[in-house]
Coordinates of C-alpha atoms in Angstrom, one line a residue:
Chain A
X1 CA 0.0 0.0 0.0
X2 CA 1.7 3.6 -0.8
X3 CA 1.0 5.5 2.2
X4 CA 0.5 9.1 2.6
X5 CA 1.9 10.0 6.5
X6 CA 2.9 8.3 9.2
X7 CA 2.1 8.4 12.5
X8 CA 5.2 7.0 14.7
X9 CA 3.5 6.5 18.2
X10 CA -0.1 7.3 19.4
X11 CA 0.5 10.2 21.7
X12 CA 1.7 12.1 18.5
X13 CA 0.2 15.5 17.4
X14 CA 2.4 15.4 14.0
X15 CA 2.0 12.6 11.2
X16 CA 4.9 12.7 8.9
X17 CA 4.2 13.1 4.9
X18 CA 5.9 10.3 3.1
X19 CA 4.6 11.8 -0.8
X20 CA 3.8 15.3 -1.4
X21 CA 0.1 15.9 -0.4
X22 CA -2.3 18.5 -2.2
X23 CA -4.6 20.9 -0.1
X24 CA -8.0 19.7 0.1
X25 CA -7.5 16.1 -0.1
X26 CA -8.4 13.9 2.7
X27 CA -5.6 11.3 3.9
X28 CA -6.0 8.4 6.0
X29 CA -2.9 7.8 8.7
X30 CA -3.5 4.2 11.1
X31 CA -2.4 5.1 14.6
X32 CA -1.5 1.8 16.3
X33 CA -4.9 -0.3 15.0
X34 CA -7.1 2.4 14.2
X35 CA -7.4 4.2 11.1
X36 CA -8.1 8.4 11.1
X37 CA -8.2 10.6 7.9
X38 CA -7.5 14.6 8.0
X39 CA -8.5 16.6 5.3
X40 CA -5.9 18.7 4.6
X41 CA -6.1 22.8 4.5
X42 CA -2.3 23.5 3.2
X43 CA -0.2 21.2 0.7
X44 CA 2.2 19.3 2.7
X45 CA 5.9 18.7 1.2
X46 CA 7.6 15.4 1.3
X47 CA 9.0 14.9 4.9
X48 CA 7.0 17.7 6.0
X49 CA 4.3 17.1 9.2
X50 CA 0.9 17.9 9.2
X51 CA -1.4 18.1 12.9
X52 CA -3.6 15.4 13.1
X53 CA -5.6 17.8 15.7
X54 CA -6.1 21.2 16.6
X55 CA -3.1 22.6 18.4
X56 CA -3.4 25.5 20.4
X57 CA -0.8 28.1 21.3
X58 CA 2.2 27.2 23.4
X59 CA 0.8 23.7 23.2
X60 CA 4.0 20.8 23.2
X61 CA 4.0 19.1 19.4
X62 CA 4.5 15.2 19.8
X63 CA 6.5 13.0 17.8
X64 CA 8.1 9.6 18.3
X65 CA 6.3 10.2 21.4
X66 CA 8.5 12.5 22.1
X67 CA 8.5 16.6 22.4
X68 CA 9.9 18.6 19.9
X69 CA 9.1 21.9 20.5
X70 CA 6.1 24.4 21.1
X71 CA 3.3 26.3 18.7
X72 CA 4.2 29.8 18.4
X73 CA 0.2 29.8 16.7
X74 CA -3.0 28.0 17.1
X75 CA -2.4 25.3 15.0
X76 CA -5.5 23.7 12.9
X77 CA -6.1 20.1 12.0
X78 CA -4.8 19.6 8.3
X79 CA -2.5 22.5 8.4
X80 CA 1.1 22.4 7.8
X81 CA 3.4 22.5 10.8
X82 CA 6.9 23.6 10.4
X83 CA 9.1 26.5 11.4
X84 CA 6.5 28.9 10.4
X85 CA 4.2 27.7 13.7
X86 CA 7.1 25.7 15.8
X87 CA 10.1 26.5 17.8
X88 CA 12.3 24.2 19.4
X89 CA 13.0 24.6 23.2
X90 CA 16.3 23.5 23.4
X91 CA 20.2 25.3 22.6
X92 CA 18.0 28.5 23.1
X93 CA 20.7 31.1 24.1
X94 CA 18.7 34.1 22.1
X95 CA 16.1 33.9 25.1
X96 CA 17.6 35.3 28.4
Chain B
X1 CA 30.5 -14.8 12.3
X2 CA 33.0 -13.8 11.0
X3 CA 34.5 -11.6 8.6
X4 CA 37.6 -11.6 6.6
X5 CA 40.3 -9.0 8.2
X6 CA 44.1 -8.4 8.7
X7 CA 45.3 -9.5 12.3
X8 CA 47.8 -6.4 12.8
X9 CA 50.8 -6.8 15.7
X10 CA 48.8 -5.0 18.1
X11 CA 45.9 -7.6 18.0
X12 CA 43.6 -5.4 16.3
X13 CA 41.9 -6.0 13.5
X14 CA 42.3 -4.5 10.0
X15 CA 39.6 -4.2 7.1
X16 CA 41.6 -2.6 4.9
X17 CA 45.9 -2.3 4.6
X18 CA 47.1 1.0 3.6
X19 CA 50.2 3.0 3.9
X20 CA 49.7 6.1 5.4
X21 CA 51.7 9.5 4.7
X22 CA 50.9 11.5 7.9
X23 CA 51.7 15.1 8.5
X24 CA 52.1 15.9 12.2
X25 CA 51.9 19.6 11.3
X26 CA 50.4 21.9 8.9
X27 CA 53.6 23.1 7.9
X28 CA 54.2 19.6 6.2
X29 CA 50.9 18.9 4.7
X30 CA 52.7 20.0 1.1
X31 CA 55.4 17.7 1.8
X32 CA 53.5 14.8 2.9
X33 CA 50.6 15.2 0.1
X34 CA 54.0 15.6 -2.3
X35 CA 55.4 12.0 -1.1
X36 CA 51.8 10.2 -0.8
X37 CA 51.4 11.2 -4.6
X38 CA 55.0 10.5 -5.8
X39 CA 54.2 6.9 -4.0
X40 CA 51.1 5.4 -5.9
X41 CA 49.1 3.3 -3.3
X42 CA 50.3 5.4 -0.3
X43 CA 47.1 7.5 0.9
X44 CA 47.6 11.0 2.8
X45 CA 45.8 13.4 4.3
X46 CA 45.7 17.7 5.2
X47 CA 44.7 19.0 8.5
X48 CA 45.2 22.7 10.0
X49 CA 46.4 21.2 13.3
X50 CA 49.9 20.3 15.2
X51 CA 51.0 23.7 16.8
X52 CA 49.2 26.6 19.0
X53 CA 47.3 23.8 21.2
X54 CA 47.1 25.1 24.7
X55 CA 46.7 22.1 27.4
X56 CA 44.0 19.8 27.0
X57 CA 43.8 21.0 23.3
X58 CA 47.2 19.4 23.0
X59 CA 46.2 16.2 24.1
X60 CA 42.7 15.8 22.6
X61 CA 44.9 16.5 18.9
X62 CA 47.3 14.1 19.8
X63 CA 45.1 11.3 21.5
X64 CA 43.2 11.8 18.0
X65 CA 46.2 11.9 15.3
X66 CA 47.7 8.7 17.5
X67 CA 44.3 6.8 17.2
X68 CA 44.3 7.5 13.4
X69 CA 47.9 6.8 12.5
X70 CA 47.5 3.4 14.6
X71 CA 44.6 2.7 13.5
X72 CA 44.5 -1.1 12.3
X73 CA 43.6 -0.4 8.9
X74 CA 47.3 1.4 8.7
X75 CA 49.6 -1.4 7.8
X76 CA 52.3 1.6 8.4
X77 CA 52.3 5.1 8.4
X78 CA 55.1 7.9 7.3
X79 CA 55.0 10.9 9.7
X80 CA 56.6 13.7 8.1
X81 CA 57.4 16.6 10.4
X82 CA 58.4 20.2 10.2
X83 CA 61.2 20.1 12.8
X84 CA 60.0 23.4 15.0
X85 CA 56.4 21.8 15.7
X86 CA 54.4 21.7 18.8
X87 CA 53.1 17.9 17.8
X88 CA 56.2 16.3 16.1
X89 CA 56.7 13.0 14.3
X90 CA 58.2 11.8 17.8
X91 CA 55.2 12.6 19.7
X92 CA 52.9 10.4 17.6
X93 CA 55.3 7.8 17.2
X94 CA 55.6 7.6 21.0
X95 CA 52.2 6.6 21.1
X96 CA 52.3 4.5 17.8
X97 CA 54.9 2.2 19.4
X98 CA 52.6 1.3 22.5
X99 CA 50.8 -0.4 20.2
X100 CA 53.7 -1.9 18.3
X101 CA 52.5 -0.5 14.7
X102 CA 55.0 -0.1 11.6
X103 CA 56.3 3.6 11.2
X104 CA 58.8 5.7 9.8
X105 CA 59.9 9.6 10.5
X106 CA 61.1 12.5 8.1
X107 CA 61.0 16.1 8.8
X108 CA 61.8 18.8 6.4
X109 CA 64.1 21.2 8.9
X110 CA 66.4 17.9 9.6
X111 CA 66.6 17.2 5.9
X112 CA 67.2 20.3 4.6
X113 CA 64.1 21.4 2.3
X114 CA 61.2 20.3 0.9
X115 CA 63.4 18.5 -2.1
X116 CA 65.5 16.3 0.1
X117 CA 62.5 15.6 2.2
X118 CA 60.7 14.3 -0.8
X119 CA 63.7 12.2 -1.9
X120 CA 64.1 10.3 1.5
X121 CA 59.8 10.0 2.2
X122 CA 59.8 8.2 -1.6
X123 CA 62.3 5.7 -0.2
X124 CA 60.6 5.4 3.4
X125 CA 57.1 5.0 2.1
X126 CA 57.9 2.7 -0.7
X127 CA 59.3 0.2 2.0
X128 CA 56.7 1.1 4.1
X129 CA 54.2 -0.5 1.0
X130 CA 56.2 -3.4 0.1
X131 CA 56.0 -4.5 3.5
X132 CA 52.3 -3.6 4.2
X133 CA 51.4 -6.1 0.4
X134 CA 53.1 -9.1 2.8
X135 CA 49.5 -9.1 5.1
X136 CA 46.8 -11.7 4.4
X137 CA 43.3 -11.4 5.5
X138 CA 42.0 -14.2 7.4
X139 CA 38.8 -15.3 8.7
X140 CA 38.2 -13.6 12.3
X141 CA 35.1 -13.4 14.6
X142 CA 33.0 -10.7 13.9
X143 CA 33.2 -9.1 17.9
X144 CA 36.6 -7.9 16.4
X145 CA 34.9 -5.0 15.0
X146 CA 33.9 -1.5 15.9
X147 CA 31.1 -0.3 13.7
X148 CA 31.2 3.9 13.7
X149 CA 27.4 5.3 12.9
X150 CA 26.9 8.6 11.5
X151 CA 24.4 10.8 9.7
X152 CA 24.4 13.7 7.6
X153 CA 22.4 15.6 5.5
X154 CA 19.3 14.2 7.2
X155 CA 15.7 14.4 6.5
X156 CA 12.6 13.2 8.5
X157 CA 13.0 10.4 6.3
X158 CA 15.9 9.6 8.0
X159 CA 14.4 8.9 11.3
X160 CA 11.8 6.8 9.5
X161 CA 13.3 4.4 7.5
X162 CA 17.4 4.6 6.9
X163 CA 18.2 5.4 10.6
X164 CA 15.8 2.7 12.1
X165 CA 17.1 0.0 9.5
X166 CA 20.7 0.9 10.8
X167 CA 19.5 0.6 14.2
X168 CA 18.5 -3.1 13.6
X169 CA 21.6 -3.5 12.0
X170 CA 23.6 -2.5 15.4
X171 CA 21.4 -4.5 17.9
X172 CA 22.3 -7.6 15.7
X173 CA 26.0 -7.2 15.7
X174 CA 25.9 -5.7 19.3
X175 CA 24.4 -9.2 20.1
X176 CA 26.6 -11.0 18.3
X177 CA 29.8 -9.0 20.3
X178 CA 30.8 -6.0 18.4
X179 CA 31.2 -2.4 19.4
X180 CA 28.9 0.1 18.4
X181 CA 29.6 3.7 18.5
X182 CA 27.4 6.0 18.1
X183 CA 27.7 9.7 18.3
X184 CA 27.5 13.4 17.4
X185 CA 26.4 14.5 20.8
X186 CA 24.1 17.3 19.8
X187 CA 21.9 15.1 17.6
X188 CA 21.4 13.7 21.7
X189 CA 19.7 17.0 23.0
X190 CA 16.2 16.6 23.4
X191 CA 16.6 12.9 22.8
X192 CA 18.4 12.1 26.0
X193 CA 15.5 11.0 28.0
X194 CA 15.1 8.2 25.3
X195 CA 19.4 7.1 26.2
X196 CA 19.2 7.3 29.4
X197 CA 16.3 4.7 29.9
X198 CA 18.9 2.2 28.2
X199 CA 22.1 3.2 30.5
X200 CA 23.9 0.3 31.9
X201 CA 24.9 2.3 35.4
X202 CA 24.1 5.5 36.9
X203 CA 27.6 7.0 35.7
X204 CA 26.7 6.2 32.3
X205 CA 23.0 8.0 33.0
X206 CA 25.1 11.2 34.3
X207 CA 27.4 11.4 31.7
X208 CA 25.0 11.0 29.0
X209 CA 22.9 14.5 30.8
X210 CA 26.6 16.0 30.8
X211 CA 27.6 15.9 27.5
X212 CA 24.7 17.2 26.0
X213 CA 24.0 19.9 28.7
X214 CA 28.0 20.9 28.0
X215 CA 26.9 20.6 24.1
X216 CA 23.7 22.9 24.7
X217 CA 26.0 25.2 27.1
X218 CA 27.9 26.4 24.0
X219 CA 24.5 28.0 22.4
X220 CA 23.3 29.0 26.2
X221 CA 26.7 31.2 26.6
X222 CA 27.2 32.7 22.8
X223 CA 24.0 33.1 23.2
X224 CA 22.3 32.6 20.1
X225 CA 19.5 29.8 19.1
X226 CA 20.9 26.6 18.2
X227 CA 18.5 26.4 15.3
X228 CA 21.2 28.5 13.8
X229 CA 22.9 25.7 12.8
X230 CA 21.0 22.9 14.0
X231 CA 18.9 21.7 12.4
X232 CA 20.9 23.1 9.1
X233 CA 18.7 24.8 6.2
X234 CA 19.1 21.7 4.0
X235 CA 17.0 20.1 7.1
X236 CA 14.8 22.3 7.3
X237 CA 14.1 22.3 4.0
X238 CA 13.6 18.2 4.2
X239 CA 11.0 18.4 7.0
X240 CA 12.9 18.8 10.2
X241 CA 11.3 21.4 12.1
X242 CA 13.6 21.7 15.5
X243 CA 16.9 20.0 17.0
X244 CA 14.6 17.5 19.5
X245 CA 13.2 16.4 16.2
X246 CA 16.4 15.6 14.6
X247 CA 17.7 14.3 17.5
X248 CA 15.0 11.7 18.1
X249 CA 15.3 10.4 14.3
X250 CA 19.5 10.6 14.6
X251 CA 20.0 8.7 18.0
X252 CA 17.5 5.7 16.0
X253 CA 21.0 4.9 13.9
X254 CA 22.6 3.4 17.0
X255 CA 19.4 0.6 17.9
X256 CA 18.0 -0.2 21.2
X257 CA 20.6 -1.9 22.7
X258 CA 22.5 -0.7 26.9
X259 CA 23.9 2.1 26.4
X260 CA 27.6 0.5 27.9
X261 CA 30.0 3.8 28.1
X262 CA 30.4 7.5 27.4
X263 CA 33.8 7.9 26.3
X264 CA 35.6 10.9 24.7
X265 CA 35.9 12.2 20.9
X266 CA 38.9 9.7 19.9
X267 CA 39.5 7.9 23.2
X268 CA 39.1 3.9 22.6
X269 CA 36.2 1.9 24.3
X270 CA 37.0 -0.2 26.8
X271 CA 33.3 -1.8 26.4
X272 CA 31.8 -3.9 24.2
X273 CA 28.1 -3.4 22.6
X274 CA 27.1 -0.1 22.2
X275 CA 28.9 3.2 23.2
X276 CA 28.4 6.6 22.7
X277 CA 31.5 9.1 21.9
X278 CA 30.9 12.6 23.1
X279 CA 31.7 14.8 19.9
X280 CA 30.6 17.3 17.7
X281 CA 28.0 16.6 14.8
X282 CA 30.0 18.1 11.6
X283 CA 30.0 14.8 9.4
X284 CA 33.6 14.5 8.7
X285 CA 35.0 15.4 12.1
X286 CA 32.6 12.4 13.5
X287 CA 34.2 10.3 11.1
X288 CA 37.7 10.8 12.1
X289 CA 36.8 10.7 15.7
X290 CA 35.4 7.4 15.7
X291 CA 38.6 6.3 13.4
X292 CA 40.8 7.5 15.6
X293 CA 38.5 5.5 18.7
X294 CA 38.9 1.9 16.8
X295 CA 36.4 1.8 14.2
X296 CA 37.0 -0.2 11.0
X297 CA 34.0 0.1 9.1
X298 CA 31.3 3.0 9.2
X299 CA 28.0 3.0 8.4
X300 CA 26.6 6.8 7.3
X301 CA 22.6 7.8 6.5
X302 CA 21.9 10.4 4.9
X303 CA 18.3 12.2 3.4
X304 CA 19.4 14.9 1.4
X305 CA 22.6 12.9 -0.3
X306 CA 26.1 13.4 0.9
X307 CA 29.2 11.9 -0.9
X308 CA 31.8 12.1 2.5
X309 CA 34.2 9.3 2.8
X310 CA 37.2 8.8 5.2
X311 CA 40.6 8.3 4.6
X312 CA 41.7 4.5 5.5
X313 CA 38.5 3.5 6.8
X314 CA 35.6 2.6 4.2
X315 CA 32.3 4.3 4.7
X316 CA 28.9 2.7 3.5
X317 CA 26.6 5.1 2.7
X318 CA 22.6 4.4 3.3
X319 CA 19.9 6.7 1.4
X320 CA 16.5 7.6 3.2
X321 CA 14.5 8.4 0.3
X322 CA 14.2 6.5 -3.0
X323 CA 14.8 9.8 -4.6
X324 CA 18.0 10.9 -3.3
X325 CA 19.0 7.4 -4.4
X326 CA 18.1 8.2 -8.0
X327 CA 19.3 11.2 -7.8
X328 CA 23.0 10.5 -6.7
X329 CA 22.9 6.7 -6.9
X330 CA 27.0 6.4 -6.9
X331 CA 27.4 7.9 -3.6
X332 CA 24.7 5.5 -2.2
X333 CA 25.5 1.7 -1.3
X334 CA 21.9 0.8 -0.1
X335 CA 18.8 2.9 -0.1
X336 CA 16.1 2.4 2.5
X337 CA 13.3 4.4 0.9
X338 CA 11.7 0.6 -0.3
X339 CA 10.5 1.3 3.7
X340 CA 8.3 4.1 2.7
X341 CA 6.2 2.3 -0.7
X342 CA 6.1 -0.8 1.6
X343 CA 8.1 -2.4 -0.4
X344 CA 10.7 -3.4 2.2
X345 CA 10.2 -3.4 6.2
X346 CA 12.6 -1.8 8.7
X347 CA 14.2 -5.2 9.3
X348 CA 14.5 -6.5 5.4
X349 CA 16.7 -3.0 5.0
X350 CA 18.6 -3.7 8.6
X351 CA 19.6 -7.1 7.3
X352 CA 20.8 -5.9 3.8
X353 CA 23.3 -3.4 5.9
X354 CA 23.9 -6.3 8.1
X355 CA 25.4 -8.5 5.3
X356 CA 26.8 -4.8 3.9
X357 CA 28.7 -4.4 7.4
X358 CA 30.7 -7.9 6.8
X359 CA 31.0 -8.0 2.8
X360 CA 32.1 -4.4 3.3
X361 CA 34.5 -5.2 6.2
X362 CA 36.1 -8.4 4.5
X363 CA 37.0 -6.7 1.5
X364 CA 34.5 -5.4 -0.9
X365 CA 35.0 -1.3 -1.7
X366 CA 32.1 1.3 -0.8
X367 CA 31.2 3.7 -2.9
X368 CA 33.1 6.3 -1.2
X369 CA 36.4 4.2 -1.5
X370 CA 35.8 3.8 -5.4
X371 CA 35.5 7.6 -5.9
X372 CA 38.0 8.4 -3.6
X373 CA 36.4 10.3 -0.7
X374 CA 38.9 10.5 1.8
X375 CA 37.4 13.8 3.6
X376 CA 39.5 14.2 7.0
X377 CA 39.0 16.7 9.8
X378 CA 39.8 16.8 13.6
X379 CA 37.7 18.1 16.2
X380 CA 39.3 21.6 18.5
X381 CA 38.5 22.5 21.7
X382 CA 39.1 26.0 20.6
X383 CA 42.4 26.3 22.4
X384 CA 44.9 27.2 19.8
X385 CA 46.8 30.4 19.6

């Protein structure tokens, strides 16, 4: 089956595009057994992530389980989530 | 298992034999490219080091240009010197002889110029060779080896398919005896609470939270955002939104397996299984490092397609993405983006570079070795003046 994202561990926010994806389509991600589809509002580049649910401001984005940084914005389901709407929390010697 | 190697004096093993031309010092780079190239099948290599170090700066170089020139892949090495030099041909041979590997001296104020220097380094490396095409491989168990991970040029594919793959890849050989290094301690922050779960001892949980808070430090006190570098634009550009991202997909290359030691950039592992080497990320530097600490073969992902060899030391390269495969298929020994078609599982692509690791390490050249990549760079502390 060609997949479209991938969702590497259930407490993710993020699913990770694995083809470029065209806004307005709906994709279907499986988290563990269950399957979810997200229509999506932005066109999402190869290796890019997408939020699988609404993210709200300061909220932590999940992947691998994991943290890896904070919204800087509300983030909606299907949008696009990169540098634009992230920053990372760590190596941050710009904030006294 | 076992792989095919050369069984060197100091009861390390070799996967390759060359003859190495050394400089000790900048100042003799010229010379000793001059005598590597006058000498077909000698190999040689540039560096900025060898005087200026302050202290610890002094030995970190040294402990790092000893590792290298001993290294068991060195049947023998030439170091040519300057004469005036902080880090002389004596000082590496020092350590060279500890572990009873075949070398030779010449520096260029003793023999009076660049000329005469030439003249006698022909003669020194040519025996050097002759000697070196006496060793036979022979069959050896495959705990002999050190297996140095690395990425560069990553993507988020990276943490999906090439890194995991070389992660099953490790736990295999770590089961089966071998050393394991993995490094490029700020592709740890943000990913340490992930090591520290698999740390063999408490000292090994603390040093892990060390070397990355001292890695972090250095963005804390210049104080700019790591994101200045790390991730790097190409990264960005491939998906990778913030270090503890990158980190999480980087530290998949080393497997699952106890985390058995912390050691230093270049120091050798007293452990077996797998290890981490404090030391910085920049691909090349890495590289040497993990030379310098033992390892025979390495194993390097990469997303966005990198074409960095080593000198003496093959490096197989691993592709993420079916595309960068296509795209610059004669840098790339296996690609792992089958993973993302389902076309191939994690493990399918683990055991190809599995079977890579021990073809690779008995004989067979990488694509790196065939078109000559022999990128060479060692890490500073910053104290040189």
């Amino acid at each position: 089956m060609k997949l479209s994202a991938l969702v590497l561990n259930r407490e993710d926010n993020v699913a990770t595009a694995v083809r470029q994806l065209q806004s307005g389509n709906s994709i279907v991600v499986e988290i563990d057994d269950s399957v979810v589809s997200v229509v999506l509002s932005q066109s999402i580049p190869l290796g890019h992530k997408l939020a699988l649910k609404d993210i709200e401001r300061g909220e932590r984005i999940i992947k691998y389980g994991e943290t890896i940084g904070q919204a800087t914005v509300k983030i909606n389901r299907g949008e696009h989530v990169h540098i634009h709407n992230v920053e990372g929390l760590r190596g941050r010697g710009d904030i006294p | 298992m076992n792989f095919m190697g050369y069984r060197r004096n100091s009861g390390s093993i070799g996967t390759r034999n060359h003859v190495l031309v050394f400089p000790t010092v900048i100042c003799a780079s010229a010379v000793a490219d001059m005598i590597s190239q006058a000498v077909p099948g000698t190999v040689s290599v540039t560096h900025s080091h060898g005087c200026g170090h302050l202290g610890e700066e002094k030995e970190h170089i040294v402990r790092a240009m000893v590792g290298f020139c001993s290294h068991p892949n060195v049947a023998g090495v030439l170091l040519v010197g300057l004469g005036c030099e902080l880090i002389t041909p004596e000082l590496i041979a020092e350590g060279i002889m500890k572990v009873g590997q075949r070398f030779e001296m010449v520096s260029i104020q003793a023999e009076g110029g660049t000329t005469a220097t030439l003249e006698k380094g022909k003669v020194l490396a040519a025996e050097l060779l002759k000697e070196a095409a006496r060793a036979r491989r022979e069959p050896v168990d495959i705990s002999e080896l050190i297996l140095g991970t690395n990425c560069g040029g990553s993507d988020t594919m990276s943490g999906l398919t090439a890194n995991p793959a070389l992660g099953v890849a490790c736990d295999s050989l770590v089961a089966e005896g071998v050393t394991v290094l993995l490094s490029e301690t700020p592709e740890m922050i943000g990913a340490e609470q992930v090591l520290v779960k698999r740390a063999a001892s408490e000292a090994v949980k603390k040093r892990i939270w060390e070397i990355t808070a001292a890695t972090e430090s250095l963005a804390i006190k210049a104080g700019v955002d790591i994101r200045g570098t790390e991730p790097s634009p190409g990264n960005i550009e491939g998906g990778l939104t913030t270090l503890e991202e990158k980190s999480l997909g980087a530290v998949l290359k080393g497997g699952t397996s106890t985390i058995k030691q912390v050691i230093n950039y270049a120091e050798k592992p007293s452990e077996k299984g797998l290890v981490i080497m404090d030391g910085p990320a920049h691909d090349a530097v890495c590289n040497t490092g993990m030379i310098a600490a033992g390892a025979q073969v390495i194993v390097f992902t990469t997303g966005r397609g990198t074409p960095l060899g080593a000198p003496v030391v093959p490096v197989i390269k691993v592709s993420s993405n079916n595309g960068v495969y296509q795209h610059m298929k004669d840098n790339i020994d296996i690609n792992a983006g089958g993973i993302l078609d389902g076309e191939e599982s994690v493990e399918t692509v683990g055991e190809r570079i599995l079977r890579e690791i021990i073809e690779v390490a008995s004989g067979k050249t990488s694509r790196a070795e065939i078109l000559g990549h022999g990128e060479f760079a060692i890490h500073s502390l910053g104290l040189s003046v």
